[in-house]
XYZ file of C-alpha atoms in Angstrom:
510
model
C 15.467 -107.429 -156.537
C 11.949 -107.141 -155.344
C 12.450 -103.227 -154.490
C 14.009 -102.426 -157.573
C 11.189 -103.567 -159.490
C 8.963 -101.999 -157.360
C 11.085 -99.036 -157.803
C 10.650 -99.111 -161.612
C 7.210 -99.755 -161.465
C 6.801 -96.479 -159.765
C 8.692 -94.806 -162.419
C 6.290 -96.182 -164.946
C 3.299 -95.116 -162.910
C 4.627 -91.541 -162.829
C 5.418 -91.394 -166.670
C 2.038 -92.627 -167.512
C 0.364 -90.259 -164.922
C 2.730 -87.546 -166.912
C 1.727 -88.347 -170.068
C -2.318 -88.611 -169.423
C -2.407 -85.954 -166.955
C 0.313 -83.461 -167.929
C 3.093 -81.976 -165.554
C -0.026 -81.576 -162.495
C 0.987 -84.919 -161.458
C 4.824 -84.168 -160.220
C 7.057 -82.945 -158.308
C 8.543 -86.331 -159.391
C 10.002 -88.839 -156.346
C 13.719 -89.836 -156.924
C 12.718 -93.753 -157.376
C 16.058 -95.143 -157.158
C 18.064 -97.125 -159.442
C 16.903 -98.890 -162.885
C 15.792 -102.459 -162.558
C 17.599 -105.208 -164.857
C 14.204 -106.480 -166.576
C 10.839 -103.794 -166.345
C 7.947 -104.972 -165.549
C 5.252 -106.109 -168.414
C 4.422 -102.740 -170.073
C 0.764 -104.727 -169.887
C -0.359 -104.806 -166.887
C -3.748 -102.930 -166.362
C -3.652 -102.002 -162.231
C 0.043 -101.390 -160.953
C 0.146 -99.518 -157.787
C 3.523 -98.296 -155.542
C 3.916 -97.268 -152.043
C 6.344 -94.296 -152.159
C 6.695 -93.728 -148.672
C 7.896 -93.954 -145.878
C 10.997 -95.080 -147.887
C 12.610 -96.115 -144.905
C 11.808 -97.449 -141.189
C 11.313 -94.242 -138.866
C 11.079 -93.907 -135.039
C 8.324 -91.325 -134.332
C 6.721 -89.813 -131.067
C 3.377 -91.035 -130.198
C 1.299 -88.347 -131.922
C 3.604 -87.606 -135.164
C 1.632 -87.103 -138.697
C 3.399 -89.417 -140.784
C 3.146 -88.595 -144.393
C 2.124 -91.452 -146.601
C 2.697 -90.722 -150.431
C 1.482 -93.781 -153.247
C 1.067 -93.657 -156.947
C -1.222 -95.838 -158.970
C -2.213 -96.744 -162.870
C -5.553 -97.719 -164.053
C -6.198 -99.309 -167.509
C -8.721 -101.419 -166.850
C -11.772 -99.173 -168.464
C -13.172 -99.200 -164.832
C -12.638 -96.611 -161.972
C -10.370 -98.297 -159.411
C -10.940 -97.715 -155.420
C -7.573 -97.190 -153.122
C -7.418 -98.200 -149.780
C -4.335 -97.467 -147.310
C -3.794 -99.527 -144.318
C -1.197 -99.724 -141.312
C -0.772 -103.330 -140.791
C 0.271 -103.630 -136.882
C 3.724 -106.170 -136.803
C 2.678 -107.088 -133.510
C -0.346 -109.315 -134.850
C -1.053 -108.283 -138.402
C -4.291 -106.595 -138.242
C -4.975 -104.188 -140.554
C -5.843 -100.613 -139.344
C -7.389 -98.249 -142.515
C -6.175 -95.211 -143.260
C -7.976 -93.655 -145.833
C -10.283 -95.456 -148.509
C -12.904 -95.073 -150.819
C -10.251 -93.486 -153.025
C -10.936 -93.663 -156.620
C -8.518 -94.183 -159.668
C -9.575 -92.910 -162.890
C -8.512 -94.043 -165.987
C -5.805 -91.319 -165.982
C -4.374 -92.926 -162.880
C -3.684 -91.344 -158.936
C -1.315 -89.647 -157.001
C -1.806 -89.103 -153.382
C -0.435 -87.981 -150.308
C -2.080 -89.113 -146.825
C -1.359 -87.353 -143.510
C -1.042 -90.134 -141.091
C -1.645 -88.699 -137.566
C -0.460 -91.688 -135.172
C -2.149 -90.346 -131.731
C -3.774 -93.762 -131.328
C -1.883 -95.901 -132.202
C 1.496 -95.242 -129.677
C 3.656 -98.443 -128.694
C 3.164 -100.266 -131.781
C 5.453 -100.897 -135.256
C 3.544 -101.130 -138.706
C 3.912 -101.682 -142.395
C 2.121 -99.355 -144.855
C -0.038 -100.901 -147.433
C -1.620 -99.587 -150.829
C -4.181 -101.772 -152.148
C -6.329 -101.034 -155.330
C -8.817 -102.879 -157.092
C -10.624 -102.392 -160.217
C -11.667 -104.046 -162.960
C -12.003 -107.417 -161.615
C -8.512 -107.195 -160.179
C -6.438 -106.305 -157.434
C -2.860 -105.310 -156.528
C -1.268 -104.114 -153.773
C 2.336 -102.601 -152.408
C 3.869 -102.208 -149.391
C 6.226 -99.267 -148.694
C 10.170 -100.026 -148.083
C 9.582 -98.221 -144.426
C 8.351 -99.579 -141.561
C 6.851 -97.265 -138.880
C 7.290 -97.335 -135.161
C 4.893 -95.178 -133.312
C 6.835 -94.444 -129.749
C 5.017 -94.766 -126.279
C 5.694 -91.467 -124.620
C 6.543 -92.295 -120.824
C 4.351 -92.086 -118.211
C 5.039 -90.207 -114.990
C 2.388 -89.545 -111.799
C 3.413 -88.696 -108.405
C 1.470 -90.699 -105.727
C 2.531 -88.846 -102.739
C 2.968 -85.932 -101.491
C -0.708 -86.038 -102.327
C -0.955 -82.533 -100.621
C 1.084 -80.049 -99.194
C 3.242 -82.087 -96.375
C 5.360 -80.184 -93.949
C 8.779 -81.795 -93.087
C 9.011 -82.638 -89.385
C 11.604 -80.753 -87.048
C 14.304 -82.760 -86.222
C 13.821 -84.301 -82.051
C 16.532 -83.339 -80.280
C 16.452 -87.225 -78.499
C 16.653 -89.164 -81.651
C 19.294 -89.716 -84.051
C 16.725 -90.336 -86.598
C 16.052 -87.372 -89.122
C 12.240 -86.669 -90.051
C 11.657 -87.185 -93.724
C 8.690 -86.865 -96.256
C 8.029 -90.039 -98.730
C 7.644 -89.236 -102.526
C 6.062 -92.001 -104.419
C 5.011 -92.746 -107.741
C 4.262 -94.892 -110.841
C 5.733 -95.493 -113.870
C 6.597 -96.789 -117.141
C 8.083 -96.334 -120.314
C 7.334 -99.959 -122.396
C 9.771 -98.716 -125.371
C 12.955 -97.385 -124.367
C 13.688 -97.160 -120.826
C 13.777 -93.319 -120.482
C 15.560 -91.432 -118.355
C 14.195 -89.530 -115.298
C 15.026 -87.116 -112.406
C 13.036 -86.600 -109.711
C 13.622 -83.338 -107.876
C 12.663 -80.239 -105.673
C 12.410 -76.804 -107.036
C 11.343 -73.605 -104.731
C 9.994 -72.802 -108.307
C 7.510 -73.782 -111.736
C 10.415 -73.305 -114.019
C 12.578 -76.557 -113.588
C 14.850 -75.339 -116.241
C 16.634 -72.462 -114.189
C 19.124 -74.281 -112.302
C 17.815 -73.820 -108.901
C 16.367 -77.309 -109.164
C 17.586 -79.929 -106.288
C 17.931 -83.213 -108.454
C 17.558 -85.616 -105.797
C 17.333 -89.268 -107.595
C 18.088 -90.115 -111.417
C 17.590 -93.242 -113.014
C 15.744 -95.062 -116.201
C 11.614 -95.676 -115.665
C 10.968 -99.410 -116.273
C 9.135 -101.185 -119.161
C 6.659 -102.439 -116.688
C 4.245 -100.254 -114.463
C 5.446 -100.469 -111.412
C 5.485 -98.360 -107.698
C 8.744 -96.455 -106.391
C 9.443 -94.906 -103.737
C 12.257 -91.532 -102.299
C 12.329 -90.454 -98.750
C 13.811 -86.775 -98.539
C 14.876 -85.565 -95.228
C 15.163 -82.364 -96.172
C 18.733 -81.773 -97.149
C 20.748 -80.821 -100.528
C 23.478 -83.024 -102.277
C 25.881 -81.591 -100.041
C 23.971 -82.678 -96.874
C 22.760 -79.605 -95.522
C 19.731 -78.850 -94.916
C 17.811 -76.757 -97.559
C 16.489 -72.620 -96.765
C 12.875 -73.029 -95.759
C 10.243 -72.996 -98.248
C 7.526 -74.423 -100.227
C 9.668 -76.920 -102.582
C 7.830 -78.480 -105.599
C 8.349 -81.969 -106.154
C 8.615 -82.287 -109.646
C 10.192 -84.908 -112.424
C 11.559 -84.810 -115.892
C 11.360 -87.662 -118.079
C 12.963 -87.662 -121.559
C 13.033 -90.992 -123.803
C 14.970 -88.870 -127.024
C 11.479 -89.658 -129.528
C 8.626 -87.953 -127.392
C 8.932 -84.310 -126.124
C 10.434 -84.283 -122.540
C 8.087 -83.379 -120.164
C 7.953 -81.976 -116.274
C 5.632 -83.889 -113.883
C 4.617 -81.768 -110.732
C 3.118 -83.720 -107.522
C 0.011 -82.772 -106.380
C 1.120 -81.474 -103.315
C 3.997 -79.656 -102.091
C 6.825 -80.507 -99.304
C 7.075 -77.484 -96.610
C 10.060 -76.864 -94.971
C 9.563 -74.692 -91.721
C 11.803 -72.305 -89.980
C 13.868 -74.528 -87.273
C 12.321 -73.913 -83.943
C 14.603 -72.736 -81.269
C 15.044 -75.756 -78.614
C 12.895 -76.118 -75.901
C 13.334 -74.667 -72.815
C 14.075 -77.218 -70.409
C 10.136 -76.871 -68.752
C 8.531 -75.754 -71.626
C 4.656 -77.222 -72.207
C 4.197 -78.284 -75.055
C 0.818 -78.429 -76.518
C 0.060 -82.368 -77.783
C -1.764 -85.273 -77.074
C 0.130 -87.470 -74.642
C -1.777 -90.688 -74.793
C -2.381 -92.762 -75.851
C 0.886 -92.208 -76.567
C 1.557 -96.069 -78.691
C -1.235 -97.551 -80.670
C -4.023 -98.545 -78.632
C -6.175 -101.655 -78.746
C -10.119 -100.593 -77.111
C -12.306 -103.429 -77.152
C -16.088 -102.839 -76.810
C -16.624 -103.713 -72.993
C -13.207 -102.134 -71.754
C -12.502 -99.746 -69.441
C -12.835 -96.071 -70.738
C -9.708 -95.231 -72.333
C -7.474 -92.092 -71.232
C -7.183 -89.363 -73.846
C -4.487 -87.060 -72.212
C -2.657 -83.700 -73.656
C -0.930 -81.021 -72.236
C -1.483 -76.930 -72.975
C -0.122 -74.259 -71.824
C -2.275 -70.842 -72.909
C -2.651 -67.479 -71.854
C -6.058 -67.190 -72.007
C -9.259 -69.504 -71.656
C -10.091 -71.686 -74.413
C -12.220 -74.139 -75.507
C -10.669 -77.402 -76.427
C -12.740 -80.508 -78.480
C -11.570 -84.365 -78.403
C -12.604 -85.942 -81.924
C -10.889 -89.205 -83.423
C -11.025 -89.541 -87.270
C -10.818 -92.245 -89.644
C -8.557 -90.480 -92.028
C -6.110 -87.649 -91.576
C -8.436 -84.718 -93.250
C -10.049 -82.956 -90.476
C -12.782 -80.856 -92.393
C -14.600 -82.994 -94.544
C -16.847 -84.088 -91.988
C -16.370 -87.875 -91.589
C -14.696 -86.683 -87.770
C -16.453 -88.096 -84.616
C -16.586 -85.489 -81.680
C -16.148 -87.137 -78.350
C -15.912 -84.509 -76.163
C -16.944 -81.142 -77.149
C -16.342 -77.274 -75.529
C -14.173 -78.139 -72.827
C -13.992 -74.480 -71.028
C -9.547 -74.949 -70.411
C -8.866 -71.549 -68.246
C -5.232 -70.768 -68.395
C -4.027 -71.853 -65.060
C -4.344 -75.568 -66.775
C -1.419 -77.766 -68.135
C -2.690 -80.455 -68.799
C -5.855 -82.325 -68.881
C -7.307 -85.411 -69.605
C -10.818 -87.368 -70.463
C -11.850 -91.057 -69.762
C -13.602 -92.201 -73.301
C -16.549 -94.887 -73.022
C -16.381 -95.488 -76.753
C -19.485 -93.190 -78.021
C -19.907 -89.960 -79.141
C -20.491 -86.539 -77.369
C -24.689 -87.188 -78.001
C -23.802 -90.384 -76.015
C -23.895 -92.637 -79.351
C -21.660 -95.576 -79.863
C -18.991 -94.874 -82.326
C -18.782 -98.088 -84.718
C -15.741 -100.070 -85.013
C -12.962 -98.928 -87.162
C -9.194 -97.197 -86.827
C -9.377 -93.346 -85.536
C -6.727 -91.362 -84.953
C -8.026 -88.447 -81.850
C -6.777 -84.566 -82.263
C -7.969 -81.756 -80.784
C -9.152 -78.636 -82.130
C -8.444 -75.635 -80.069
C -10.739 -72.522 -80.190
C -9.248 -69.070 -78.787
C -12.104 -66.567 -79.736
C -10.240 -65.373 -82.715
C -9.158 -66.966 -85.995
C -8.960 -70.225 -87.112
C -9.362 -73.037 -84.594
C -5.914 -75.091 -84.651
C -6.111 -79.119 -84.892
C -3.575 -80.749 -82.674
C -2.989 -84.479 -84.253
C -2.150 -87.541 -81.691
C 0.531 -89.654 -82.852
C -0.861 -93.181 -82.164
C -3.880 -94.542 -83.634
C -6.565 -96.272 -81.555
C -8.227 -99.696 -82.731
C -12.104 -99.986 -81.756
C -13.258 -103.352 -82.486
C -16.086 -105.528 -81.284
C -14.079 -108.470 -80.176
C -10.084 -109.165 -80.264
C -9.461 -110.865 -83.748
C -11.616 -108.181 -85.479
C -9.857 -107.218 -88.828
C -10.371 -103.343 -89.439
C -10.187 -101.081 -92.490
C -10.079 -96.934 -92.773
C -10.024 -95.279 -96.001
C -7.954 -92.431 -96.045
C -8.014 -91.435 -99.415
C -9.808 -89.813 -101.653
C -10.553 -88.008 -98.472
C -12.252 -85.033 -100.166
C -14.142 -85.146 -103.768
C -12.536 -85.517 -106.882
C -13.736 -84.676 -110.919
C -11.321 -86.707 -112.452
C -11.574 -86.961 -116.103
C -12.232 -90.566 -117.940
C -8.659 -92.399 -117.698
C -6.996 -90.287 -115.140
C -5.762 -92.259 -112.311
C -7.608 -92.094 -108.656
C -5.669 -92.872 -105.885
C -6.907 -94.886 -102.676
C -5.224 -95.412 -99.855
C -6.219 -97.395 -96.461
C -5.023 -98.697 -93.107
C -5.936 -102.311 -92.483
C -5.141 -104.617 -89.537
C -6.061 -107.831 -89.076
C -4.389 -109.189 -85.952
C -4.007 -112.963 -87.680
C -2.780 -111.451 -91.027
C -4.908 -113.492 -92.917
C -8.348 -111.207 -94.247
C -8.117 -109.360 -98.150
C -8.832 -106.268 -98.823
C -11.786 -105.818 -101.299
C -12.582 -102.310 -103.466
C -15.770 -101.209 -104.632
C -17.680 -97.743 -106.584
C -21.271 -97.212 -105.806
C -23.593 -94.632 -106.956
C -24.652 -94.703 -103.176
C -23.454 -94.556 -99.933
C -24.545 -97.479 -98.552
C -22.033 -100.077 -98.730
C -23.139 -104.123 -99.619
C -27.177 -103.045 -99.532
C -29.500 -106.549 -99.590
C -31.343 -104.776 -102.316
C -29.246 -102.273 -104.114
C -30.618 -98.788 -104.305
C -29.381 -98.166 -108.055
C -26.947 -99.776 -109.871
C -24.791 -103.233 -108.763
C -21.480 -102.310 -106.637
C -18.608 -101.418 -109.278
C -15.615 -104.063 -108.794
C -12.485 -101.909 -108.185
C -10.488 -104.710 -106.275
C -11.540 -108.069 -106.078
C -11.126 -110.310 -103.140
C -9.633 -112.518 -105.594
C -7.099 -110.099 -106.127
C -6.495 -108.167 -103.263
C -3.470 -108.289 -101.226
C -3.761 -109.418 -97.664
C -4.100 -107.046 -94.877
C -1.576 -106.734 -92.144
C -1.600 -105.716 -88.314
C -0.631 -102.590 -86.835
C -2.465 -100.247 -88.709
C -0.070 -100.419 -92.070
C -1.065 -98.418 -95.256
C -1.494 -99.416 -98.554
C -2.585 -97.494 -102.110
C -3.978 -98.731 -105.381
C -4.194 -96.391 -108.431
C -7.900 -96.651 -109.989
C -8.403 -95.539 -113.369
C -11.319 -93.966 -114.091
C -13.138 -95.713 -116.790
C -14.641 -93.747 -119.924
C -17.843 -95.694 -119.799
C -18.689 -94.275 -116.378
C -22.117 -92.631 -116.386
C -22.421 -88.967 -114.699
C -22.800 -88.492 -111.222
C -21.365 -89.251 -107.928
C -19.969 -92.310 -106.442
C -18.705 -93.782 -102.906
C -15.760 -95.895 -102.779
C -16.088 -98.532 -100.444
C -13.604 -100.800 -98.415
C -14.154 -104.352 -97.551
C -11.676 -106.486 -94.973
C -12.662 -110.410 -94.698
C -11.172 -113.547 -94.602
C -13.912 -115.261 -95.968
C -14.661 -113.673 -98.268
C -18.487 -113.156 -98.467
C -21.176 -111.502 -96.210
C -21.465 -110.530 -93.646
C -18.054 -108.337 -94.058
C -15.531 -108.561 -90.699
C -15.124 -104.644 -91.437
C -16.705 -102.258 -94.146
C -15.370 -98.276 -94.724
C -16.762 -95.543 -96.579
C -14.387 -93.236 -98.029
C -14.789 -89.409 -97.140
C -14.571 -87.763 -100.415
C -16.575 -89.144 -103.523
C -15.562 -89.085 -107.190
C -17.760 -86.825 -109.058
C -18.281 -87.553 -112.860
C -19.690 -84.698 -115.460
C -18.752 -85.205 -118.829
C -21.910 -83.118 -119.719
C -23.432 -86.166 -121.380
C -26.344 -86.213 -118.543
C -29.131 -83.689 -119.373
């Protein structure tokens, strides 16, 4: 009964506005059906939310059009203010105000754009007051402003070349996708996918997982071994990992990893004496304790020519941003050599000791011409000061990033802690010098607190966490920093310096 006289009331608002302010004030609103009793012809301030008439479901990001119609016969100019109320808590969010109501009364329209204000439901409220009085409507539709889904690939973080398959193991080389998600309103649906192309609306896509993203944020996870729904294996390429997500309110929208997954030509096996050019130990993960015996770095080559090979280990796995450690530098290999081999002490090639930490060694192998080619090891070698030493290595960002303010970060790490017991802790400095007695500039910048860190493992295991970048961050650089402990507080069992820096320049700084 409530709507109808509402409904009425709006009627009456419209005929007066007709007859003080002639036909300007239409196109007239169908207002529904008549009410049993009107409303007192007597009142002085009526006012009527026209619409939304009815509840709508809009993308985050829709202009909803408010319309409202008011009288004033109070002898005073009346001031309109239009709110959202949010359902969720009933605060009340203004829309437009400061609008005045003559004594020849208002009609209004007010383009609602609902960018900021996605996952939420709300009422629509006209309020006016004048002349010592105030009255206020609220429109029959309520308005649900829909979360678009979010979608961002973790991994491949860069371009990521599928293994060849080894003829002794029944185990097929794959590359991990990961990612994070969430849709808090509907569940939508997703497909995550390779496509030798941008366009993933051709139908050369490979659709290799479908499902619904959750309501929560959460981590998940697709190892691809290189091979279509049918099970064979794919035509070599560069295949974009991409995903759509579509929740039905919000445009759909493609996703694109950062990196790319290569699939190489198959080589032609081996012939049965073939050298093959790799690093043959250590060939399992090695533990080298300051104050043990040098430790064997062995590979075998096989070239045509002299060349000049370097031993480095690194802390992450990018080998040009200048956080490797040289070891052994311009061995002279002539060609007659197959293999060869050097005894590390545990310092550098200028005879410095390399601090604790997790390296991985390569080589890098200079012919004279071109590019030098890095040669990875496959096991990763543990330098620590005594036995139960936990370790850290940050391996990502390993080179710098300009993210804007709230894009996502990622960092990833090894740990291992041989009593599985120390927590990781994250930190942004506007230095490089990690837990400083007397800071340089500004205080460390908590990223991950002890208090909430998850506890490190053994065996060198990775682990990521996805750092948003905050708005308030002042321009400049910063270092992220990695702390391992399992107490907590200083001195650190194991700090880590990350080898790319995020770079802030929102052009605020002069």
């Amino acid at each position: 009964m409530q709507r109808r006289f509402r409904t009425v009331a709006a009627a009456a608002l419209l005929a007066m506005c007709w007859s003080l302010m002639g036909s300007g004030c239409f196109p007239l609103i169908d207002l529904g059906e008549e009410a049993d009793t009107p409303p007192s012809p007597t009142k002085l301030l009526t006012v009527a939310a026209l619409r939304p008439a009815s509840d709508r479901n809009v993308p985050e990001g829709a202009v909803v059009e408010v319309e409202w119609v008011a009288s004033n016969l109070t002898d005073d100019e009346a001031i309109a203010t239009i709110l959202a109320r949010d359902r969720s808590d009933l605060s009340d969010i203004v829309l437009a105000g400061g609008v005045r109501v003559a004594e020849n009364g208002a009609h209004q329209t007010v383009s609602w754009d609902t960018s900021e204000f996605a996952g939420r439901r709300f009422s629509i409220i006209v309020r006016v007051t004048g002349g010592g009085r105030t009255e206020e409507d609220i429109a029959d539709g309520e308005v649900q402003v829909n979360a678009a889904p979010q979608f961002d690939f973790t991994d491949p973080f860069e371009d990521t070349t599928l293994e060849q398959t080894d003829p002794n193991s029944t185990d097929d080389p794959f590359v991990t996708i990961r990612w994070t998600s969430v849709d808090p309103d509907d569940e939508a649906e997703f497909d995550v996918g390779v496509d030798i192309d941008e366009d993933h609306t051709n139908d050369n896509e490979l659709v290799l997982l479908s499902g619904t993203l959750p309501t929560q944020s959460g981590f998940d996870t697709f190892d691809w071994i290189g091979r279509d729904t049918e099970d064979q294996r794919v035509d070599p390429g560069a295949y974009i990992v991409y995903a759509r997500v579509n929740d039905g309110v919000n445009p759909e929208r493609f996703v694109d990893a950062p990196g790319r997954i290569i699939v190489p030509e198959l080589d032609e096996p081996n012939e049965p004496n073939e050298i093959v050019l790799e690093i043959t130990s250590p060939e399992e993960d090695a533990e080298f304790l300051v104050g043990d015996d040098p430790l064997e770095i062995a590979y075998t080559i096989d070239e045509s020519d002299d060349v000049l090979v370097d031993i480095a280990i690194d802390s992450d796995d990018n080998h040009n941003n200048a956080n490797e450690i040289t070891i052994s530098s311009q061995r002279l290999i002539d060609s007659e050599t197959k293999s060869d081999s050097f005894e590390w002490d545990g310092t550098d090639d200028d005879g410095m000791a390399v601090p604790d930490g997790i390296y991985k060694p390569h080589l890098v192998i200079n012919r004279g011409s071109g590019a030098p080619q890095i040669v990875d090891g496959s096991a990763l070698i543990f330098r620590r000061s005594n036995d139960d030493q936990p370790l850290i290595a940050l391996l990502e960002p390993a080179t710098d990033k300009s993210p804007d303010p709230g894009a996502f970060v990622l960092i990833k790490w090894r740990d291992d802690d041989p009593s599985e017991t120390a927590k990781v802790r994250l930190t942004l400095d506007d230095d490089d010098t990690p837990n400083e007695s007397v800071e340089t500039d500004d205080a460390e910048i908590e990223i991950l607190a002890f208090s909430k860190a998850r506890l490190a493992s053994e065996d060198g295991v990775q682990d990521t966490f996805q750092y948003k970048v905050p708005a308030t961050l002042a321009d400049g650089d910063y270092f992220i920093f990695a702390y391992i402990d399992r107490d907590e507080a200083a001195p650190f069992d194991h700090v880590a310096v990350a080898g790319g820096r995020i770079r802030i320049d929102t052009g605020a700084s002069p």
